[in-house]
Short mmCIF file of C-alpha atoms in Angstrom, two decimals:
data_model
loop_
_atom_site.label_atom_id
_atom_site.label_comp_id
_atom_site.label_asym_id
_atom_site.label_seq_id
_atom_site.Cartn_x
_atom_site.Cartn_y
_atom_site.Cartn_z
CA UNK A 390 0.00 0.00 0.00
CA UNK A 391 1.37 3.09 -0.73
CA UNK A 392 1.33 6.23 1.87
CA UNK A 393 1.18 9.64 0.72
CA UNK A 394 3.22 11.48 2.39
CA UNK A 395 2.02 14.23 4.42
CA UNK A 396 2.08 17.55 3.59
CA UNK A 397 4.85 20.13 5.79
CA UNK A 398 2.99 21.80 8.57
CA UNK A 399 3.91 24.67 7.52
CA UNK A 400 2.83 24.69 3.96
CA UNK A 401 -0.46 26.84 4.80
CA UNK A 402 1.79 29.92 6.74
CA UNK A 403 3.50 30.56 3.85
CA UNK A 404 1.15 32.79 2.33
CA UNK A 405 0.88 34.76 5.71
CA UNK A 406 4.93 34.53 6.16
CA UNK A 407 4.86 36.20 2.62
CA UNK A 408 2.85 38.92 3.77
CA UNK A 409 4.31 39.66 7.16
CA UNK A 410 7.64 39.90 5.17
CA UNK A 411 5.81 42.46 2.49
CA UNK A 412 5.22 44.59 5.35
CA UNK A 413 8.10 44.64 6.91
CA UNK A 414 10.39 45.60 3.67
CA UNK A 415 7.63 48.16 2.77
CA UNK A 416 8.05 49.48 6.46
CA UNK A 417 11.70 49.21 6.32
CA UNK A 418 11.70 51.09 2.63
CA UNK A 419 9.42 53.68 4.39
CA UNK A 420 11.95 54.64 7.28
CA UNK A 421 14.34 54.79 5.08
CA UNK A 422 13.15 58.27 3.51
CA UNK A 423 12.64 61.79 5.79
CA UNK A 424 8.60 61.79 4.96
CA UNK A 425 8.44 58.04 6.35
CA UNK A 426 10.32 59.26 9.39
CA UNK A 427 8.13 62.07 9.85
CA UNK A 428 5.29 60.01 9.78
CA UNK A 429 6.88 57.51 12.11
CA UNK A 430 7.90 60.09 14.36
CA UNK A 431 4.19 61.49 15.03
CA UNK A 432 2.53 58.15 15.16
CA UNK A 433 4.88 57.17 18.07
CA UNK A 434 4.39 59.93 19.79
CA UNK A 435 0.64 59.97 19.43
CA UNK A 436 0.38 56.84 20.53
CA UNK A 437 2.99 57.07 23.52
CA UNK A 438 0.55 60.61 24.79
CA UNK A 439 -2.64 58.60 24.27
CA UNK A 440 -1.52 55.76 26.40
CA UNK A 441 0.40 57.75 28.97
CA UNK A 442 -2.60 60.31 29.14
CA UNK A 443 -4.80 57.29 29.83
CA UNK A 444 -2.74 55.42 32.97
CA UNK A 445 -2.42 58.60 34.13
CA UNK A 446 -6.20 60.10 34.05
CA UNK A 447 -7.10 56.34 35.21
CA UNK A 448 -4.76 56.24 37.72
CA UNK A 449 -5.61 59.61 39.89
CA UNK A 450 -9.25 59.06 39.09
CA UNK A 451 -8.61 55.67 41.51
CA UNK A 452 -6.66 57.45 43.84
CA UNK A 453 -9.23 60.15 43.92
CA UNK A 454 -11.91 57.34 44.47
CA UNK A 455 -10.07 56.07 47.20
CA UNK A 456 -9.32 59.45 49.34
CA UNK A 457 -13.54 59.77 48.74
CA UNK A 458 -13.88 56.32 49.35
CA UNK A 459 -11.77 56.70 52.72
CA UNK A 460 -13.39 60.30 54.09
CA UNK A 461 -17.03 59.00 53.24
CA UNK A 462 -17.30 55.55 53.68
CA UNK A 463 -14.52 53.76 55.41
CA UNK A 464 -13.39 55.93 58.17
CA UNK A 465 -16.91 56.58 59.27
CA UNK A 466 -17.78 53.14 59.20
CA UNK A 467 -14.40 52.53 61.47
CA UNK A 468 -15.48 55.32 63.53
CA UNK A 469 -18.78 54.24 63.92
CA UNK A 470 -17.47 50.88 64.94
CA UNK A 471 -15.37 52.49 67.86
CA UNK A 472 -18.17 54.36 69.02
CA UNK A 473 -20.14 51.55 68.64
CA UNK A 474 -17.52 49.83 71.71
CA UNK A 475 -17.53 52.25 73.57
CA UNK A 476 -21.18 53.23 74.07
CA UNK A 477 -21.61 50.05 74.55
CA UNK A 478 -19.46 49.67 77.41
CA UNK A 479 -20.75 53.04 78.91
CA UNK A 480 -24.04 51.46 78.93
CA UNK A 481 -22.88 48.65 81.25
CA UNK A 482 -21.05 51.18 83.28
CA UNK A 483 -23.73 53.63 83.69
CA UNK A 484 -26.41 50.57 83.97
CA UNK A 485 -24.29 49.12 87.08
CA UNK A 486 -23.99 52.73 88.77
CA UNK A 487 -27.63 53.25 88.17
CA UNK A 488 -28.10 49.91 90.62
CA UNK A 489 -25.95 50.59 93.22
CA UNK A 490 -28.74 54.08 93.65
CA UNK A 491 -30.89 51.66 95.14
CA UNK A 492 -34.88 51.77 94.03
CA UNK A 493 -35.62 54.70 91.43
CA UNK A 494 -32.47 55.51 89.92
CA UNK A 495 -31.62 59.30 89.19
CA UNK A 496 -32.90 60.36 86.26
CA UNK A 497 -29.50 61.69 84.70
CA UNK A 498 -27.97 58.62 85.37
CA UNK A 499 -31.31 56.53 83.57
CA UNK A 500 -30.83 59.29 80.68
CA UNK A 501 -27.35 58.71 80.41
CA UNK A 502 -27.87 55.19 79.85
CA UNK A 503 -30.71 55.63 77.65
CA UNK A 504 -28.57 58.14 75.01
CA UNK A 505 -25.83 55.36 75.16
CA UNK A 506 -28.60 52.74 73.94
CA UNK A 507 -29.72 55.12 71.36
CA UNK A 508 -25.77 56.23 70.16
CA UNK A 509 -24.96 52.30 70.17
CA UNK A 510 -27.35 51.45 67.81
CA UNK A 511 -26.89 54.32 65.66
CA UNK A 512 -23.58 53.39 65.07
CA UNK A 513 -24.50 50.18 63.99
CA UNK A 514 -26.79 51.56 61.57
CA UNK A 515 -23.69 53.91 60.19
CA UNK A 516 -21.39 50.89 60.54
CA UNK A 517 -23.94 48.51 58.60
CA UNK A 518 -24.54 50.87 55.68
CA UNK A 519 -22.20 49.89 52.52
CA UNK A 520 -20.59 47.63 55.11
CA UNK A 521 -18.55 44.06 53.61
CA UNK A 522 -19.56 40.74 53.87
CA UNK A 523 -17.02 40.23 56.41
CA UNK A 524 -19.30 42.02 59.06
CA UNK A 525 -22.81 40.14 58.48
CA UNK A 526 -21.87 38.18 61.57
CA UNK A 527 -20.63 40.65 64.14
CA UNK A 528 -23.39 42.99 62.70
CA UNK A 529 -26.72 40.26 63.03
CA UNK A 530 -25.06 39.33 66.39
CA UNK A 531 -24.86 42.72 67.57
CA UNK A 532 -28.49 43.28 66.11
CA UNK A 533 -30.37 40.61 67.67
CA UNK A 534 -28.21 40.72 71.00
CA UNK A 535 -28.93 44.16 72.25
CA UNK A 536 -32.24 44.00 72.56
CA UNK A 537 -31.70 41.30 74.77
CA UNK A 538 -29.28 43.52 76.89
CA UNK A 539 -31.51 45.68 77.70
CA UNK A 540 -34.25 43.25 78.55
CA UNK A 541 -32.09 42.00 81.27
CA UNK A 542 -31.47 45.63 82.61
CA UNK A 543 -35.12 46.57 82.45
CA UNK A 544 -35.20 43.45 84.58
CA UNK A 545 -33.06 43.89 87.06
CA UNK A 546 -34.19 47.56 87.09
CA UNK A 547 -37.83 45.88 88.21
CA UNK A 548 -36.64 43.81 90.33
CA UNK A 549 -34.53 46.63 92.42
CA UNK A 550 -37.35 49.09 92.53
CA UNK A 551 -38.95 46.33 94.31
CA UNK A 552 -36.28 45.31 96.68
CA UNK A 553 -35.72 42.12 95.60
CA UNK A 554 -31.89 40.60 95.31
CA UNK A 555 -32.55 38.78 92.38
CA UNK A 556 -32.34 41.86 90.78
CA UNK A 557 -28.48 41.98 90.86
CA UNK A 558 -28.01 38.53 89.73
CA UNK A 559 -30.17 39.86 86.48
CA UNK A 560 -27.77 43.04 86.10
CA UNK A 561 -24.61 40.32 86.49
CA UNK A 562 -26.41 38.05 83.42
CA UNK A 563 -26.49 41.51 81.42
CA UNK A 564 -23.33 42.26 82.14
CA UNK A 565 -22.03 38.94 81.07
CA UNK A 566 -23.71 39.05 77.96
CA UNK A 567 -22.08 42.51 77.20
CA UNK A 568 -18.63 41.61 77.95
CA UNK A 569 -18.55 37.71 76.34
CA UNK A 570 -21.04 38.54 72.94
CA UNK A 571 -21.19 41.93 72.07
CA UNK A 572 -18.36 43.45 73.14
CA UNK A 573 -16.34 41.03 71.13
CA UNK A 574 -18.90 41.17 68.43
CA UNK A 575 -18.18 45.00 68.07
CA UNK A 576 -14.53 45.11 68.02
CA UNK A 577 -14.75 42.11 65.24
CA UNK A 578 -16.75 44.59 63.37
CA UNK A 579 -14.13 47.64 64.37
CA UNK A 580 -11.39 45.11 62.63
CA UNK A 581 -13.06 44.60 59.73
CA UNK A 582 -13.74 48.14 59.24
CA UNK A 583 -10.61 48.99 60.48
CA UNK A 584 -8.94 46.54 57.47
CA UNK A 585 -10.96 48.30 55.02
CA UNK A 586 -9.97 51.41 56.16
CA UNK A 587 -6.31 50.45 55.63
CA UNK A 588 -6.84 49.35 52.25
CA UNK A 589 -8.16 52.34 51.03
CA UNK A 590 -5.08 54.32 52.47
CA UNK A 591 -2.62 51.71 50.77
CA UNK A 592 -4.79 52.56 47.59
CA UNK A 593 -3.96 56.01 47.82
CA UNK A 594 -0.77 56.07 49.60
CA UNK A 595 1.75 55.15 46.73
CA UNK A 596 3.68 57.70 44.74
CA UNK A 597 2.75 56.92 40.76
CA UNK A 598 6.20 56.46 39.68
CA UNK A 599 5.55 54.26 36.78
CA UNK A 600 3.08 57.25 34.97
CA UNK A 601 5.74 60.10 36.01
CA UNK A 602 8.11 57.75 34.48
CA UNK A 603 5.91 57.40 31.28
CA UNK A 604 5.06 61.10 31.48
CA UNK A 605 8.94 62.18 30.84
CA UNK A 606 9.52 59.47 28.23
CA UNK A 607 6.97 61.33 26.47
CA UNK A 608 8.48 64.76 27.47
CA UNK A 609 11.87 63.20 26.42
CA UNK A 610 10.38 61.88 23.02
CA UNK A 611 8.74 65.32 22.06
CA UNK A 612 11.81 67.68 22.81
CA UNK A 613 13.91 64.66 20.97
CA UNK A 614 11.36 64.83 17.60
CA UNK A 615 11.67 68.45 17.84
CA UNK A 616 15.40 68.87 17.96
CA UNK A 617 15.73 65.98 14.88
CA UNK A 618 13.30 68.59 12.76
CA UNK A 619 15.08 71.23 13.52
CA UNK A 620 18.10 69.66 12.18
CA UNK A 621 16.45 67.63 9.25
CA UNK A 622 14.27 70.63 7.76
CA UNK A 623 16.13 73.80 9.76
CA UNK A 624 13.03 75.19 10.91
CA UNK A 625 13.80 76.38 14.64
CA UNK A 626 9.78 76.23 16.15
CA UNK A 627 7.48 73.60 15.31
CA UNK A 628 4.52 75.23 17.34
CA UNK A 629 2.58 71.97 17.43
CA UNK A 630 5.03 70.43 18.81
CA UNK A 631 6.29 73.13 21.10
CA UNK A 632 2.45 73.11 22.27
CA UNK A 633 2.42 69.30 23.23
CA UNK A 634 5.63 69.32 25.10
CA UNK A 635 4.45 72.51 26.88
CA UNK A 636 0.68 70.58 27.67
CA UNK A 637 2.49 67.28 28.99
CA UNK A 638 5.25 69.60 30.98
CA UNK A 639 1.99 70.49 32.71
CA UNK A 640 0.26 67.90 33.75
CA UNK A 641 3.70 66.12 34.81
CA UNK A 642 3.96 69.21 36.83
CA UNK A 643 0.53 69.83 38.10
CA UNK A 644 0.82 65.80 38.72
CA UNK A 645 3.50 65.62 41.02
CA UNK A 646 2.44 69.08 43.16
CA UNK A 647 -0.91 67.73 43.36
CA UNK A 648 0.13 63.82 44.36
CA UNK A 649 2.78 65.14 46.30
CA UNK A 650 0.40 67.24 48.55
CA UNK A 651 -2.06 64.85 48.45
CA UNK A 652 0.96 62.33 50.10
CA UNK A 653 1.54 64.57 52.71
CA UNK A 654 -2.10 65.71 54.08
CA UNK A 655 -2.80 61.78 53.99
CA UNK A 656 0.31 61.14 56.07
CA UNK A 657 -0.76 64.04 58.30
CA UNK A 658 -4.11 62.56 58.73
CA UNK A 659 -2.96 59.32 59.41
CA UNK A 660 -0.09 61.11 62.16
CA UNK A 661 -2.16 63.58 63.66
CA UNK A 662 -5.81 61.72 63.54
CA UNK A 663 -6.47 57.92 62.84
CA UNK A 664 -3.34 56.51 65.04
CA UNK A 665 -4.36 58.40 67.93
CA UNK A 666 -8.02 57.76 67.49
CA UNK A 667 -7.55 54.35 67.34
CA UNK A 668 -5.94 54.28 70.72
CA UNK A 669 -7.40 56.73 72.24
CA UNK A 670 -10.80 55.21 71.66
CA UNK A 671 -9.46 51.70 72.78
CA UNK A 672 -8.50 54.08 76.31
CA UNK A 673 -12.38 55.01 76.47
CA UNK A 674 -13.04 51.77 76.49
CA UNK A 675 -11.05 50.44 79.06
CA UNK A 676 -11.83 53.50 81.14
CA UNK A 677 -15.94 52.49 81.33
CA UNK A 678 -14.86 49.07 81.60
CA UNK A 679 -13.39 49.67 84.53
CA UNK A 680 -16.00 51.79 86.23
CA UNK A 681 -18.64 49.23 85.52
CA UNK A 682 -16.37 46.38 86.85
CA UNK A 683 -15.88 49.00 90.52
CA UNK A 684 -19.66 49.04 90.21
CA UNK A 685 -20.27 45.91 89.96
CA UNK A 686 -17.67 44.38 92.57
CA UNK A 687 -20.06 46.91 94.81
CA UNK A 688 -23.63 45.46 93.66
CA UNK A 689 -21.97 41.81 93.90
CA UNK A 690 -22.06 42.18 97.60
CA UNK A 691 -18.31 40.15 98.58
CA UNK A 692 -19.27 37.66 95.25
CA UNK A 693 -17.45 40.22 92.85
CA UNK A 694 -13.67 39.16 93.29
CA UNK A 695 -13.31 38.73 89.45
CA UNK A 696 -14.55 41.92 89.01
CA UNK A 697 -11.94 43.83 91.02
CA UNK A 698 -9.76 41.97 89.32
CA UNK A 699 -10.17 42.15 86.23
CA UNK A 700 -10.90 46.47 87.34
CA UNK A 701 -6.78 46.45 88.16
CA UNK A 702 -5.99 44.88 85.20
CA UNK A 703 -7.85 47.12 82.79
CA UNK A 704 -6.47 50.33 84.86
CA UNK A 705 -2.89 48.69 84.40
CA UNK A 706 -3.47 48.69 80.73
CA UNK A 707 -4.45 52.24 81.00
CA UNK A 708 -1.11 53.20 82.37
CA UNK A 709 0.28 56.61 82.02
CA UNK A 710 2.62 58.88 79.76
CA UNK A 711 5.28 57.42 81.18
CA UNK A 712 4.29 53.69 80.75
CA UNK A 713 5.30 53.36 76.57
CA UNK A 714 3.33 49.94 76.30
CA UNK A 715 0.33 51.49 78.39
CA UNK A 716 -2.48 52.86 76.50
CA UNK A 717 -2.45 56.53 77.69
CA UNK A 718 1.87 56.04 77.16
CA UNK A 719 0.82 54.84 73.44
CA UNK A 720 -1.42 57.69 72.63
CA UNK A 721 1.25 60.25 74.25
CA UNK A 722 4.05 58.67 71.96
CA UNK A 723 1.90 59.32 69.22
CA UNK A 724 0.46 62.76 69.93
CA UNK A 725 1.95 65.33 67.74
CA UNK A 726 -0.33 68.58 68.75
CA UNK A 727 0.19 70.20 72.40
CA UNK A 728 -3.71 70.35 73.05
CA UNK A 729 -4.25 66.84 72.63
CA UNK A 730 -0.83 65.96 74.76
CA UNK A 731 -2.50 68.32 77.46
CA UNK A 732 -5.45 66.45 77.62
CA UNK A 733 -3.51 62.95 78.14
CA UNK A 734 -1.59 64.11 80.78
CA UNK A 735 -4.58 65.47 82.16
CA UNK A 736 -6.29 61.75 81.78
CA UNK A 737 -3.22 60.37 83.50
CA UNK A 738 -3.32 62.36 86.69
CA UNK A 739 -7.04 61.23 86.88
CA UNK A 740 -5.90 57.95 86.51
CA UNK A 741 -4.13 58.07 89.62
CA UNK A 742 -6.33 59.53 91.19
CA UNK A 743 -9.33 57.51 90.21
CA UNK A 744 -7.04 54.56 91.74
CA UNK A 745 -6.63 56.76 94.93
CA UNK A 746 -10.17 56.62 95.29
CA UNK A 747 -10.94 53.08 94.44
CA UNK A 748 -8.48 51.92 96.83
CA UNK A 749 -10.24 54.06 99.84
CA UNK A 750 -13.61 52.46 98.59
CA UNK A 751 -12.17 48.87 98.01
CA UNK A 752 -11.14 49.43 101.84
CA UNK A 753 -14.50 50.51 103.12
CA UNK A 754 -16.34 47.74 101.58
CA UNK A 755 -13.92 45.20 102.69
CA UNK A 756 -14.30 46.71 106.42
CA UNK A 757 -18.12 46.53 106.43
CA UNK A 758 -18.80 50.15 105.79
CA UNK A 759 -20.59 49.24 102.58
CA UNK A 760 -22.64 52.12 102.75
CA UNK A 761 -20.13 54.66 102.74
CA UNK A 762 -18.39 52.65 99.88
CA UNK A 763 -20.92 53.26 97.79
CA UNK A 764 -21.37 56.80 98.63
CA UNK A 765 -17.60 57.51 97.57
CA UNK A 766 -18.68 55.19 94.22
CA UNK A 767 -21.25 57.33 93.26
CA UNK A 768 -21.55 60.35 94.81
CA UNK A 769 -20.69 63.78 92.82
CA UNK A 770 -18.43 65.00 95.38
CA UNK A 771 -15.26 66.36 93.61
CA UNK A 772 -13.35 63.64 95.13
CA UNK A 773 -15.42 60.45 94.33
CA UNK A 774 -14.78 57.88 92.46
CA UNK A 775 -17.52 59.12 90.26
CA UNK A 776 -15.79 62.60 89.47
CA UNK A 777 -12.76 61.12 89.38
CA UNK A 778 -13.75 58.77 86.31
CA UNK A 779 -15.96 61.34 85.00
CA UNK A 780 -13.06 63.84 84.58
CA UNK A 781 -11.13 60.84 82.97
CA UNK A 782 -13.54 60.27 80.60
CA UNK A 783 -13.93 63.95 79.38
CA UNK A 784 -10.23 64.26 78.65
CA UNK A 785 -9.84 61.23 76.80
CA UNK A 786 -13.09 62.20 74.82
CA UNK A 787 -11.72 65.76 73.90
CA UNK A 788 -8.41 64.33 72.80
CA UNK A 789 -10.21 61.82 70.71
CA UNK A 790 -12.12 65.12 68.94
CA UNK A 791 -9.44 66.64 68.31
CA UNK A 792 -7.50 64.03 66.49
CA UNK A 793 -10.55 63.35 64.90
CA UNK A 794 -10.78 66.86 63.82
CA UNK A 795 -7.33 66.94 62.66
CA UNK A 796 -7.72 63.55 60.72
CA UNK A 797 -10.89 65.36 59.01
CA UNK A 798 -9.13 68.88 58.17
CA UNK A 799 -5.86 66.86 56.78
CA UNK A 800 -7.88 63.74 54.90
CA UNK A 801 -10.18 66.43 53.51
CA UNK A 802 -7.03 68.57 52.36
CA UNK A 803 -5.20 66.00 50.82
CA UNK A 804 -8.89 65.05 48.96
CA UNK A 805 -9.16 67.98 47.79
CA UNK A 806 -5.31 68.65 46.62
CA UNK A 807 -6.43 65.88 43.65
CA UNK A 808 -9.65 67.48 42.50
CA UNK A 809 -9.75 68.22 38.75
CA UNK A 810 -6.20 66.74 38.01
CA UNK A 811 -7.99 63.77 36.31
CA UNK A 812 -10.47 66.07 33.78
CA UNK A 813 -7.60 68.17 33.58
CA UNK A 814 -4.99 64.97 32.38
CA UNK A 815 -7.76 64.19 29.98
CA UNK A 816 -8.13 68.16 28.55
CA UNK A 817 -4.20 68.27 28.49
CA UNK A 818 -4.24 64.77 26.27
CA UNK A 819 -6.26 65.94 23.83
CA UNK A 820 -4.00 69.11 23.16
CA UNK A 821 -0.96 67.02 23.50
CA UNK A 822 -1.97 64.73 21.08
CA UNK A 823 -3.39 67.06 18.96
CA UNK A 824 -0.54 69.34 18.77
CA UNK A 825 2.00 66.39 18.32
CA UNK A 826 -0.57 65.12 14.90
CA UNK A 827 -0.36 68.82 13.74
CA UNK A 828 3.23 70.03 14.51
CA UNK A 829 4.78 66.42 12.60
CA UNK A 830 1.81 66.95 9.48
CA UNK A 831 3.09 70.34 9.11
CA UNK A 832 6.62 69.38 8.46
CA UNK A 833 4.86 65.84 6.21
CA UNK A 834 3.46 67.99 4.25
CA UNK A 835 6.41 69.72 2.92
CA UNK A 836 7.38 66.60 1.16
CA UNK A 837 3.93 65.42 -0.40
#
């Protein structure tokens, strides 16, 4: 049998081979005359200002979308997630100090844990709008668990009106339920927020160095077509040309004086506001914490040993200025504007003296004098327990304004240092590009 051999694979490229090659000596023949250079010339450079023009417009239209992204979305949400902590632990502090009143509780301490109620789930709200997938959990936790909260406070409230000791043991079950579901549950929700919150800074926290880069190639390209026509055709001005190397000069310049600003007033937020929030906030925290676990080591009766401790620990973590892995010695290190410095050291001489306080109170209880224990708890004698953490808790939340302020005058600044620089990349383009087709068809021209 005879087998026909089979024909060379690459019989059928031939054709296209032939073609490619066509191209390429008709392409070659082209260069090889001034016109064809001409020609050349402007294409390239077209081409390089269209695509440079685009990563660049593209590329601070993202960054813009991030600082936007970051001032209206993220940071709020984060914020909203920190306030959502702590007005959910001044809740269980003020519901504890509301207890120890005995009966009908004043109504400015029953107010004050009402607003806390109301500015908890607020935040939520703010911290559930646009919010990832990430939080569904903390956030239906938190959503369905509150409620419940407060249940168990109205309940205990009852049952203390009425004079009946089972009332305490329903404050201790609310209590619990704060500190093991939804505390936890809200500073999951503060991470997650907090992570998106990062990204968006590490979106808009890199210098573009590969469109500047781009952007003087261009520059580079345009003053080297100009200077070749000058010597090929001894024409000194090409004013197309002049008027795309002066339209890409700009928007490298207006680039890098708006990116760089933009840089720096993101840093600045980031120094002055959003590191000290963070731990300043965690500080408020620990600081109601604390003055529901003294309150509660009080309506426990000699049953609330964990609390007191777990009060010493939280005031450890607190610290002072002088304490660098303390909370308050964190936020100092970080502090870069003498107002909010004053108001830490202010927070740390309460500390100590808050701790003065408890220690007089612990010692009354423990001798008997429970009465007068809780009178120094709660009373609003200057030197109480109760002033003492109240003063506390007013400097740590006026240094937490004020970084917040600072975070919102610097993040808004360095928004605001980017607006138009994408429209005006795109309007700058266009004249680049146009000018670069003219100036090289006015010199084409010549020879046709």
């Amino acid at each position: 049998m005879t087998v026909t051999p089979a024909a060379p694979a690459t019989s059928g490229s031939q054709p296209l081979r032939r073609m490619v090659d066509e191209r390429v000596d008709r392409l070659r023949r082209v260069s090889d005359t001034t016109p064809g250079r001409i020609g050349l010339a402007g294409l390239a450079l077209l081409l390089m200002i269209i695509l440079t023009g685009t990563l660049s417009a593209v590329g601070i239209a993202q960054r813009s979308g991030a600082m936007h992204h970051l001032i209206g979305q993220s940071e709020p949400r984060a914020t909203a997630a920190q306030e959502l902590h702590g007005a959910l632990s001044d809740a269980d502090a003020t519901a504890s100090r509301a207890f120890l009143s005995g009966g009908l509780e004043p109504a400015d301490v029953r107010q004050r844990y009402d607003d806390a109620i109301v500015r908890a789930q607020t935040a939520l709200a703010v911290a559930a709008r646009g919010s990832a997938a990430q939080t569904a959990v903390p956030i239906t936790e938190l959503a369905t668990q509150v409620p419940v909260y407060v249940g168990l406070v109205e309940t205990a409230r009852a049952n203390n009106r009425q004079g009946l000791p089972v009332g305490s043991a329903y404050l201790r079950e609310a209590s619990s339920l704060m500190r093991e579901r939804l505390l936890p549950a809200a500073s999951e929700l503060y991470r997650v927020e907090a992570a998106s919150q990062a990204a968006d800074v590490d979106a808009a926290d890199d210098f573009p160095v590969t469109a500047l880069l781009f952007g003087l190639l261009v520059l580079a390209g345009l003053v080297a077509v100009q200077l070749w026509l000058t010597r090929r055709t001894n024409r000194l001005l090409n004013v197309g040309l002049a008027v795309a190397t002066g339209a890409v000069a700009v928007w490298l310049l207006w680039s890098v004086i708006a990116v760089s600003s933009q840089l720096g007033g993101l840093d600045d937020s980031i120094r002055r506001g959003s590191a000290q929030m963070e731990v300043l906030a965690q500080a408020s925290v620990a600081a109601r914490q604390a003055r529901a676990d003294e309150t509660l080591t009080l309506v426990a009766r000699g049953a609330g040993s964990a609390y007191q401790e777990h009060y010493a620990q939280v005031m450890d973590s607190l610290g002072g200025p002088d304490d660098r892995d303390s909370l308050l010695g964190r936020a100092y290190a970080l502090t870069t504007d003498d107002a909010v410095r004053a108001e830490i050291d202010s927070a740390a001489g309460n500390v100590v003296a808050w701790r003065e306080v408890h220690d007089e109170l612990r010692g009354l209880d423990d001798g008997g004098q429970y009465n007068e224990a809780v009178a120094l708890a709660i009373s609003p004698d200057d030197n109480s327990a109760g002033s003492a953490f109240a003063r506390l808790e007013a400097d740590l939340d006026e240094a937490y304004r004020l970084a917040e302020q600072a975070f919102n005058e610097e993040a808004g600044d360095a928004r605001d240092a980017l607006t138009g620089l994408a429209g005006g990349i795109v309007v700058l383009t266009v004249v680049a590009a146009t000018g670069a087709a003219w100036g090289t068809w006015q010199r084409l021209r010549e020879y046709l």
